[in-house]
């Protein structure tokens, strides 16, 4: 969905976050057989990495979407991270997913589980 020309920089970042996390990353992941393929898992990884821990310990989980609770600096960081994940692919996603899961006390995923 195109962003109106009158949109703010924040509006453009929110739109790009949605494109990356909800569409581009899952599509690329499915095509490439990445360890993570589900959009909500990409959201978890990006949000956790951006805030440096479990996102719901920092952002109000009752007010959704969670990414809209990020401040402007955090949102720019989240978009840059998602762009980097798209560019670097499964090795980076695997590393960040393992860290995100460790913050939750969970083991890293085996390949093909998303």
CSV table of C-alpha atoms in Angstrom, one decimal, residues 25 55 57 73:
chain,number,residue,atom,x,y,z
A,25,UNK,CA,10.9,-11.1,5.3
A,55,UNK,CA,9.7,-6.3,23.9
A,57,UNK,CA,8.8,-5.9,29.2
A,73,UNK,CA,14.7,6.5,17.2
